[in-house]
Coordinates of C-alpha atoms in Angstrom, one line a residue:
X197 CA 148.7 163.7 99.6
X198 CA 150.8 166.6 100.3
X199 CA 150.2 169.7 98.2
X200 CA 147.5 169.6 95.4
X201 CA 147.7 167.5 92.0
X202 CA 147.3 170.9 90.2
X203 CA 151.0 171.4 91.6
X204 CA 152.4 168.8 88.4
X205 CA 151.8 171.8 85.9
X206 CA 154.7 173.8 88.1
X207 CA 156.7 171.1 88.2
X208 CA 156.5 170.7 84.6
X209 CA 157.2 174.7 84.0
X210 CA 160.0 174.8 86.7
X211 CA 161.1 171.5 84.8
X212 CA 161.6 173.8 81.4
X213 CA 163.8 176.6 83.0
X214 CA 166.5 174.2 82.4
X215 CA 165.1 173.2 79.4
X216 CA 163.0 169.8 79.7
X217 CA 159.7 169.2 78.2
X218 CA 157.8 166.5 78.9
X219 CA 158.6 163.3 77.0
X220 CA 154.8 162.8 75.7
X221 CA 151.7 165.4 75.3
X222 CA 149.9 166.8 78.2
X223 CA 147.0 167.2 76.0
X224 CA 146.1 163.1 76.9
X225 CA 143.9 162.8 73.7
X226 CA 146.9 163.4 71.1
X227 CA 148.6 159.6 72.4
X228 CA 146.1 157.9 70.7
X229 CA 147.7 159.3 67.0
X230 CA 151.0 158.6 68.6
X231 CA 150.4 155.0 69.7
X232 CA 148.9 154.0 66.1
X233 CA 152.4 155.3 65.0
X234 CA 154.4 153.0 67.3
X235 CA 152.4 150.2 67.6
X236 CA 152.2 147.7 64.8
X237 CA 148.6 147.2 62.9
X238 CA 147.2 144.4 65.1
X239 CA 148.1 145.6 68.1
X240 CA 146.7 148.7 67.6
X241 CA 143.5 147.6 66.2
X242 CA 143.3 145.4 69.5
X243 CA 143.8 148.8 71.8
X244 CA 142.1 151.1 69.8
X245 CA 139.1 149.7 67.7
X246 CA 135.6 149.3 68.9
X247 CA 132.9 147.4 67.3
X248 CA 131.3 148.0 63.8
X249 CA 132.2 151.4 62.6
X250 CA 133.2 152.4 65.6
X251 CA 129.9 154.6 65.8
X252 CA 129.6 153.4 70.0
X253 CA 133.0 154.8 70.9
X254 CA 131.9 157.9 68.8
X255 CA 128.6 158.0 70.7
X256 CA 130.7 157.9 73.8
X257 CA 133.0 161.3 73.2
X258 CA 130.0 163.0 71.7
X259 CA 128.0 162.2 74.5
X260 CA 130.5 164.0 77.2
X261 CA 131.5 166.4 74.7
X262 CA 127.5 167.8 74.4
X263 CA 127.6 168.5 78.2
X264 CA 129.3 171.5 79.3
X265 CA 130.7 173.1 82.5
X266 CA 129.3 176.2 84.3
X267 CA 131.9 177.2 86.0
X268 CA 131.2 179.3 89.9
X269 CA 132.7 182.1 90.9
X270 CA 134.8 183.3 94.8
X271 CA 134.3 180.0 96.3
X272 CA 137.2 179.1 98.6
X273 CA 139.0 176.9 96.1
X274 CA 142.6 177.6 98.2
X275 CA 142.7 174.1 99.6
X276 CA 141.4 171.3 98.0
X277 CA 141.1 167.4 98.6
X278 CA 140.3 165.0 95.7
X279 CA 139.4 161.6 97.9
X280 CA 136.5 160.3 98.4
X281 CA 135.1 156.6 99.5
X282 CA 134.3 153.8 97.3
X283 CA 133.8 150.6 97.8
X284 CA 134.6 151.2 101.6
X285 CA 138.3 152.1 100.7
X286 CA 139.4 155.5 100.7
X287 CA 141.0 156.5 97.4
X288 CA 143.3 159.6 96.6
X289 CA 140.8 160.9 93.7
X290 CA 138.1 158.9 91.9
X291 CA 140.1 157.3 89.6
X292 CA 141.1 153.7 88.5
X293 CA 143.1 152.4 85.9
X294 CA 140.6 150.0 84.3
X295 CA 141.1 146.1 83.5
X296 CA 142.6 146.1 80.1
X297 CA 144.2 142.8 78.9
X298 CA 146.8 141.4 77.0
X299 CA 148.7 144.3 78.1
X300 CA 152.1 142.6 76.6
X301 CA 150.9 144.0 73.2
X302 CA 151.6 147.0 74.3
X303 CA 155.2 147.3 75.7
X304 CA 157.1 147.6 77.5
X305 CA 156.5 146.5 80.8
X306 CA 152.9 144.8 80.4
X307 CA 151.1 145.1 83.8
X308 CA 153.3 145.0 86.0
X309 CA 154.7 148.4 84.9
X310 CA 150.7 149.7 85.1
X311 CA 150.2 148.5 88.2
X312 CA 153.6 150.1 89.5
X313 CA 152.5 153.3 87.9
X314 CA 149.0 153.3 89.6
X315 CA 150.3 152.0 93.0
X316 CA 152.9 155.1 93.2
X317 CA 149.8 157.1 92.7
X318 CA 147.9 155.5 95.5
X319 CA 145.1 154.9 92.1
X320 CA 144.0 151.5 92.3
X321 CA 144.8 149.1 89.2
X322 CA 142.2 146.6 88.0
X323 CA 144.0 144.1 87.0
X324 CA 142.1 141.4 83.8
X325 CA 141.4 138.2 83.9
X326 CA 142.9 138.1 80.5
X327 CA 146.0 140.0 81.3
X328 CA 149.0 138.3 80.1
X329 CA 151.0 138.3 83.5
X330 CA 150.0 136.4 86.4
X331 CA 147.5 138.1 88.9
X332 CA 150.5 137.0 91.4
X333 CA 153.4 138.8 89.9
X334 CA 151.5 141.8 89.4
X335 CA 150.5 142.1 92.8
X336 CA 153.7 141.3 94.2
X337 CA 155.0 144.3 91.8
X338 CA 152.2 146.3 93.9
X339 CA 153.3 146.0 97.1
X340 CA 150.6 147.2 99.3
X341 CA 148.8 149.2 97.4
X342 CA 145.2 148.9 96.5
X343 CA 144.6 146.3 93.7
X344 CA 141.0 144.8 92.2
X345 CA 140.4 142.2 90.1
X346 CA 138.2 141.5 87.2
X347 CA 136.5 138.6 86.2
X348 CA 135.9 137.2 82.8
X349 CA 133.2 134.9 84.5
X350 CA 134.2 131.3 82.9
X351 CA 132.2 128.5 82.4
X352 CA 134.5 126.3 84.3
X353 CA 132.6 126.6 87.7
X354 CA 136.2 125.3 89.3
X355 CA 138.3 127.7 87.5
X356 CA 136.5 130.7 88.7
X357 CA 136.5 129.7 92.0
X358 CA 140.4 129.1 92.0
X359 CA 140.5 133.0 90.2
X360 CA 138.4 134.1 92.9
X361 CA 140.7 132.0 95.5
X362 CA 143.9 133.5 94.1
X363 CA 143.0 136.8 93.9
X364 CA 141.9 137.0 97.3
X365 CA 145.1 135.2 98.4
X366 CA 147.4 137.9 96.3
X367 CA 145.8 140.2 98.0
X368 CA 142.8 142.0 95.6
X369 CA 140.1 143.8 97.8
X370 CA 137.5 144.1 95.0
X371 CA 135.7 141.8 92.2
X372 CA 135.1 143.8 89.0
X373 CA 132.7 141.1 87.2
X374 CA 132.4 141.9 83.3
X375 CA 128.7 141.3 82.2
X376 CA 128.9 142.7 78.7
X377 CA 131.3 140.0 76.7
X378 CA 129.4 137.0 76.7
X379 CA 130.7 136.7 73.2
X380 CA 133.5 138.7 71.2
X381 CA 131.5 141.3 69.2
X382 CA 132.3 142.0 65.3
X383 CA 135.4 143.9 65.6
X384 CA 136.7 144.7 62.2
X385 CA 140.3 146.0 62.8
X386 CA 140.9 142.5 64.7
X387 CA 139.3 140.7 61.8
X388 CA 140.7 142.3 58.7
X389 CA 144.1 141.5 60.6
X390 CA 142.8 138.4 61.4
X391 CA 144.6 139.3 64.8
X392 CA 143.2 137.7 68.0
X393 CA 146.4 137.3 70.5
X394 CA 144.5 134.9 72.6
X395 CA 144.8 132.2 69.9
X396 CA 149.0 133.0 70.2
X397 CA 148.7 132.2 73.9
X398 CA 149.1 135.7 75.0
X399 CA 146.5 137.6 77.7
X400 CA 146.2 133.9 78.8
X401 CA 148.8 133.8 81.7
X402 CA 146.0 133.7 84.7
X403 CA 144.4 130.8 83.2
X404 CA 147.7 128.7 82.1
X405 CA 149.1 129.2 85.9
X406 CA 145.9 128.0 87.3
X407 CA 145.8 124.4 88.6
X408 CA 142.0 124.2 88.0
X409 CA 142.7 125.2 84.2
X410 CA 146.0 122.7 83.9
X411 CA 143.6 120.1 85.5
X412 CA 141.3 119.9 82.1
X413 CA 144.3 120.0 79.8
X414 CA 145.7 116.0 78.6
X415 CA 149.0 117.3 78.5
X416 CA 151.1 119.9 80.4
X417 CA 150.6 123.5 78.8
X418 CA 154.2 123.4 76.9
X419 CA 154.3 120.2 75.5
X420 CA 150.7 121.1 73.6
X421 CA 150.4 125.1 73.9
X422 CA 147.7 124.6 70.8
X423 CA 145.4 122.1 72.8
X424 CA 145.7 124.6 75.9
X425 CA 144.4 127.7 74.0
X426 CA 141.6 125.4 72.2
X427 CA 140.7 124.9 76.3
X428 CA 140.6 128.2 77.2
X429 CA 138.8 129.8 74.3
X430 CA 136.3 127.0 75.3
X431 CA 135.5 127.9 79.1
X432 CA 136.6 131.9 78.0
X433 CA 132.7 133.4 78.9
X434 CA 129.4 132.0 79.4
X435 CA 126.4 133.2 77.1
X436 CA 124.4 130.7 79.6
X437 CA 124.5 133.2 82.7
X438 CA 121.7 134.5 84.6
X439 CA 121.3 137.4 87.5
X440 CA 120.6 134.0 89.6
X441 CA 124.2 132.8 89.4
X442 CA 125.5 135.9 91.1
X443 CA 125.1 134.0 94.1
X444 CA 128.1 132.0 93.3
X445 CA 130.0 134.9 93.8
X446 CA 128.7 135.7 96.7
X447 CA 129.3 132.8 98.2
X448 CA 132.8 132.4 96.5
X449 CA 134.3 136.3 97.3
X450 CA 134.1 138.1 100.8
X451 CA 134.7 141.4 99.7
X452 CA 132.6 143.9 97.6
X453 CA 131.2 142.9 94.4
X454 CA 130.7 145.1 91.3
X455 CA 128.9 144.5 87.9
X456 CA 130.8 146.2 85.0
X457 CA 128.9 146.7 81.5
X458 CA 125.3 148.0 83.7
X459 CA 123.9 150.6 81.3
X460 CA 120.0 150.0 82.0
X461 CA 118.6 151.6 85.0
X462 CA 116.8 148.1 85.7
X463 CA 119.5 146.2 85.5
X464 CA 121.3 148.2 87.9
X465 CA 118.4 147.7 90.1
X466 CA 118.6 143.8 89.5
X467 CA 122.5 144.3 90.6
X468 CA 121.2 146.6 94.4
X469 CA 118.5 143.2 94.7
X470 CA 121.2 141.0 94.2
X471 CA 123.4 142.3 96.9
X472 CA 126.0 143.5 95.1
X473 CA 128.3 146.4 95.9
X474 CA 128.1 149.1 92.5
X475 CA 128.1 148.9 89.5
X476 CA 130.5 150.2 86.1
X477 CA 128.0 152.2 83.6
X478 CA 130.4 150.8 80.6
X479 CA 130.0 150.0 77.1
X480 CA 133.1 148.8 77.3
X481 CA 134.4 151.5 75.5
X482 CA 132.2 151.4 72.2
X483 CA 134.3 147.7 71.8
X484 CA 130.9 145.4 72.5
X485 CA 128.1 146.6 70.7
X486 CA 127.7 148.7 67.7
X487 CA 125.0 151.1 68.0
X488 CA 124.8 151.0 71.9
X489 CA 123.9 154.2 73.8
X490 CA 126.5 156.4 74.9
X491 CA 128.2 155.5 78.4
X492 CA 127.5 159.2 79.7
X493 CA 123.9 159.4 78.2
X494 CA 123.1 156.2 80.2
X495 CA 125.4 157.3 83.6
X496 CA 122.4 159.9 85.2
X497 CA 119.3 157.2 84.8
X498 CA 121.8 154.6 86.2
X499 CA 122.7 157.0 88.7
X500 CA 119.1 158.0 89.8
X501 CA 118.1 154.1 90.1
X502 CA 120.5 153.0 92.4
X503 CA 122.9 155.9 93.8
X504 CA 121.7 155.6 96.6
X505 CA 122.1 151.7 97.2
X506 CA 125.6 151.4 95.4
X507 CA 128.2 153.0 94.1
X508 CA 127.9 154.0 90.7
X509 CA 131.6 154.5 88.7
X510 CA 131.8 154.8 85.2
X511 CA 133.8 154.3 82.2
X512 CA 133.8 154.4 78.3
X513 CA 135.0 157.6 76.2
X514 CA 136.9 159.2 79.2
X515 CA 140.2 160.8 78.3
X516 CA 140.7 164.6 80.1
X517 CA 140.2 165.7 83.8
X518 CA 137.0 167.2 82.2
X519 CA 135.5 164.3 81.6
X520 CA 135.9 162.9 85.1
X521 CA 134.2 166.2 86.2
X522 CA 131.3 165.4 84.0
X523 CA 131.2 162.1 84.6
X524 CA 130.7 163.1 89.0
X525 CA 128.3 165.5 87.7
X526 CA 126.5 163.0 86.0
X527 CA 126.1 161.0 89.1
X528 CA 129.4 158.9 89.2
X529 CA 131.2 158.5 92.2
X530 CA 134.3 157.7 90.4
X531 CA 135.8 156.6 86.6
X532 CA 137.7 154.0 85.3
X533 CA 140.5 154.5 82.8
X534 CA 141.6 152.5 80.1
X535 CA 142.9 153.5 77.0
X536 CA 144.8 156.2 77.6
X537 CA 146.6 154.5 80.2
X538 CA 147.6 152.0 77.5
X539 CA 149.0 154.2 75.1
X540 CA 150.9 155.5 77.6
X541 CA 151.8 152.5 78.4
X542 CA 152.9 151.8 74.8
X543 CA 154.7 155.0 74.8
X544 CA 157.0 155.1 77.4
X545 CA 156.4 152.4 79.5
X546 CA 155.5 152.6 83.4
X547 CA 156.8 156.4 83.6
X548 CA 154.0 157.2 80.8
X549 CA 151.5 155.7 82.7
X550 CA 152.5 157.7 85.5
X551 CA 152.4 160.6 82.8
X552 CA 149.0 159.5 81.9
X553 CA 147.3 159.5 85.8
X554 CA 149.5 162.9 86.9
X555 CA 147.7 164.7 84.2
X556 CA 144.3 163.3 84.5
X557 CA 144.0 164.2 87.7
X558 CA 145.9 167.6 87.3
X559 CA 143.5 168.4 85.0
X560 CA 140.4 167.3 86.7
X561 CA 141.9 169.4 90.4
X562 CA 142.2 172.3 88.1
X563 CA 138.8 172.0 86.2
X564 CA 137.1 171.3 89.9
X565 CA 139.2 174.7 91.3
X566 CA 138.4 176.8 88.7
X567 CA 134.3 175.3 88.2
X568 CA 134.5 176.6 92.0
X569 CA 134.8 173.3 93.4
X570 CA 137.0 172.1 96.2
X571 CA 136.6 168.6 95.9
X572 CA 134.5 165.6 94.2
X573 CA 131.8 165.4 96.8
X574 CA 130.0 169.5 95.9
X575 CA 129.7 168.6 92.1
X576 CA 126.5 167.7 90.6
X577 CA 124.2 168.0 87.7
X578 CA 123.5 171.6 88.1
X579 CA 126.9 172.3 87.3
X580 CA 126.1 171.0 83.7
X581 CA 124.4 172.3 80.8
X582 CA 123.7 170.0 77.7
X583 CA 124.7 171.9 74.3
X584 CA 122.3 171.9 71.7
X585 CA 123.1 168.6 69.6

């Protein structure tokens, strides 16, 4: 890209000579307050909660928070390039917008406005398998721009082969498959709301426009909407699934595979044996399993296994350009975001996601600059220390 991302803070300042200030907070951790004051109760809940007492997604910013920066001194920081190569493509910075469904609950725009945000960017947009817009309409709002697709692995062995069929028709390069959901895990802000918008149809749209799916249903999906959600939360995930059926995939999706949820070292091994192409150290963002480890406590061992086999990315508690730079140190090769994204999203639509990824990665150009970096590929654990717990 031309000039530096570090260039959006004068854009912002020469923005205020005339008296504009931005229409949401630079500091990216403040939209979370905001979005619990926009969004109604179960919606929120949805975005924002995390399983059990939310100790996980705790774990998760305590983790990244007890690693600190030691910042170099008179490097050549005067030109600096953020891109690096995953997956074989060549992305911008190492950053994606993670899969996040039902986006609809958080207006306006759904994922389609995401995606447009991301695809401006040149920040590829993982779009779910539960999102509530077809994978075709989003893509078509993409253009050309660099799209992946993430499987909720069904136990319909048709259905996921006509996902994996339509995604690579609508042009998705990458299969982001989600290991860690086999079942919904006790969520208490969905359950005291009693709030699952599945069960209203919504963050259903891939599956209700799929002729595999409408093949299993008696009826088309208007006449009997109830009978067609009672067939997808049915097939949804598959407790039954083994590191042997990865070779369905395989045979079933051309381009590079990646397991999202890997947080032991062996398992990540298990992915490298199995040919796949990386892997996503994820708790899923503390929303899976109460009491897991950290995301960034589990990243280096993952890292150490298998960095040099696949490529590692990472996601789970990430919310400043810091972060990102901890999470490279920490052996990542690049990090998915998802809920700041959304409450941008919620916020002020596609320009707030745009908001959301310009200051991300403003941040993380200046934390690289002024840690004496002038790009992703010279950080590493040495430019870490941990802070006494």
């Amino acid at each position: 890209m031309a000039g530096h991302w570090a260039d959006f803070q004068y854009e912002i300042y020469l923005n205020g000579m005339t008296g504009a200030v931005p229409r949401l907070p630079t500091d990216l951790t403040r939209l979370e307050q905001l979005t619990e004051q926009r969004l109604g109760p179960g919606p929120v809940g949805y975005v924002a909660g995390s399983a059990g007492d939310g100790s996980t997604a705790r774990a998760n910013r305590a983790a990244l928070d007890r690693h600190r920066i030691v910042p170099r001194m008179l490097r050549d920081v005067h030109e600096r390039d953020l891109s690096v190569r995953v997956l074989g493509r060549e992305l911008p910075a190492p950053l994606a917008l993670a899969p996040v469904g039902v986006l609809s609950i958080s207006p306006p725009g759904a994922e389609p406005a995401a995606a447009r945000a991301a695809a401006a960017r040149g920040v590829p947009f993982v779009l779910s398998s539960a999102s509530s817009t077809p994978m075709e309409e989003v893509a078509e709002a993409m253009g050309g721009a660099e799209r992946w697709f993430q499987l909720y692995w069904p136990k319909d062995v048709e259905v996921a082969r006509s996902f994996l069929a339509r995604a690579r028709a609508a042009g998705y390069t990458a299969l982001v498959v989600t290991l860690d959901t086999p079942l919904l895990s006790w969520r208490p802000r969905d359950l005291d709301q009693a709030y699952l918008p599945f069960l209203h149809g919504v963050g259903t749209a891939n599956y209700f426009t799929d002729p595999a799916f409408r093949a299993g249903l008696a009826k088309p999906v208007h006449e009997d909407p109830n009978a067609a959600v009672m067939h997808f939360v049915g097939m949804f995930s598959d407790p039954a699934k083994t590191w042997p059926d990865l070779a369905f995939l395989r045979e079933n999706w051309d381009g590079p595979i990646v397991l999202k949820g890997i947080l032991h070292p062996d398992d990540a091994r298990l992915a490298a044996d199995a040919g796949m192409d990386g892997v996503v150290v994820s708790n899923h963002g503390g929303r899976q399993v109460a009491g897991s480890v950290a995301a960034a406590d589990a990243l280096p061992r993952v890292a150490e296994a298998v960095g040099d086999r696949l490529d590692v990315l990472f996601d789970s508690g990430v919310r400043t350009g810091d972060d990102v730079f901890k999470a490279l140190a920490l052996g990542a090769r690049a990090v998915l975001l998802g809920r700041p994204y959304v409450y941008g999203l919620a916020l002020d639509g596609e320009a707030g996601v745009d908001h959301v990824v310009r200051c991300l990665l403003a941040e993380l150009d200046l934390t690289l600059a002024l840690s004496g970096h002038a790009g992703p590929g010279t950080v590493g654990p040495g430019d870490l220390v941990t802070a006494p717990a």
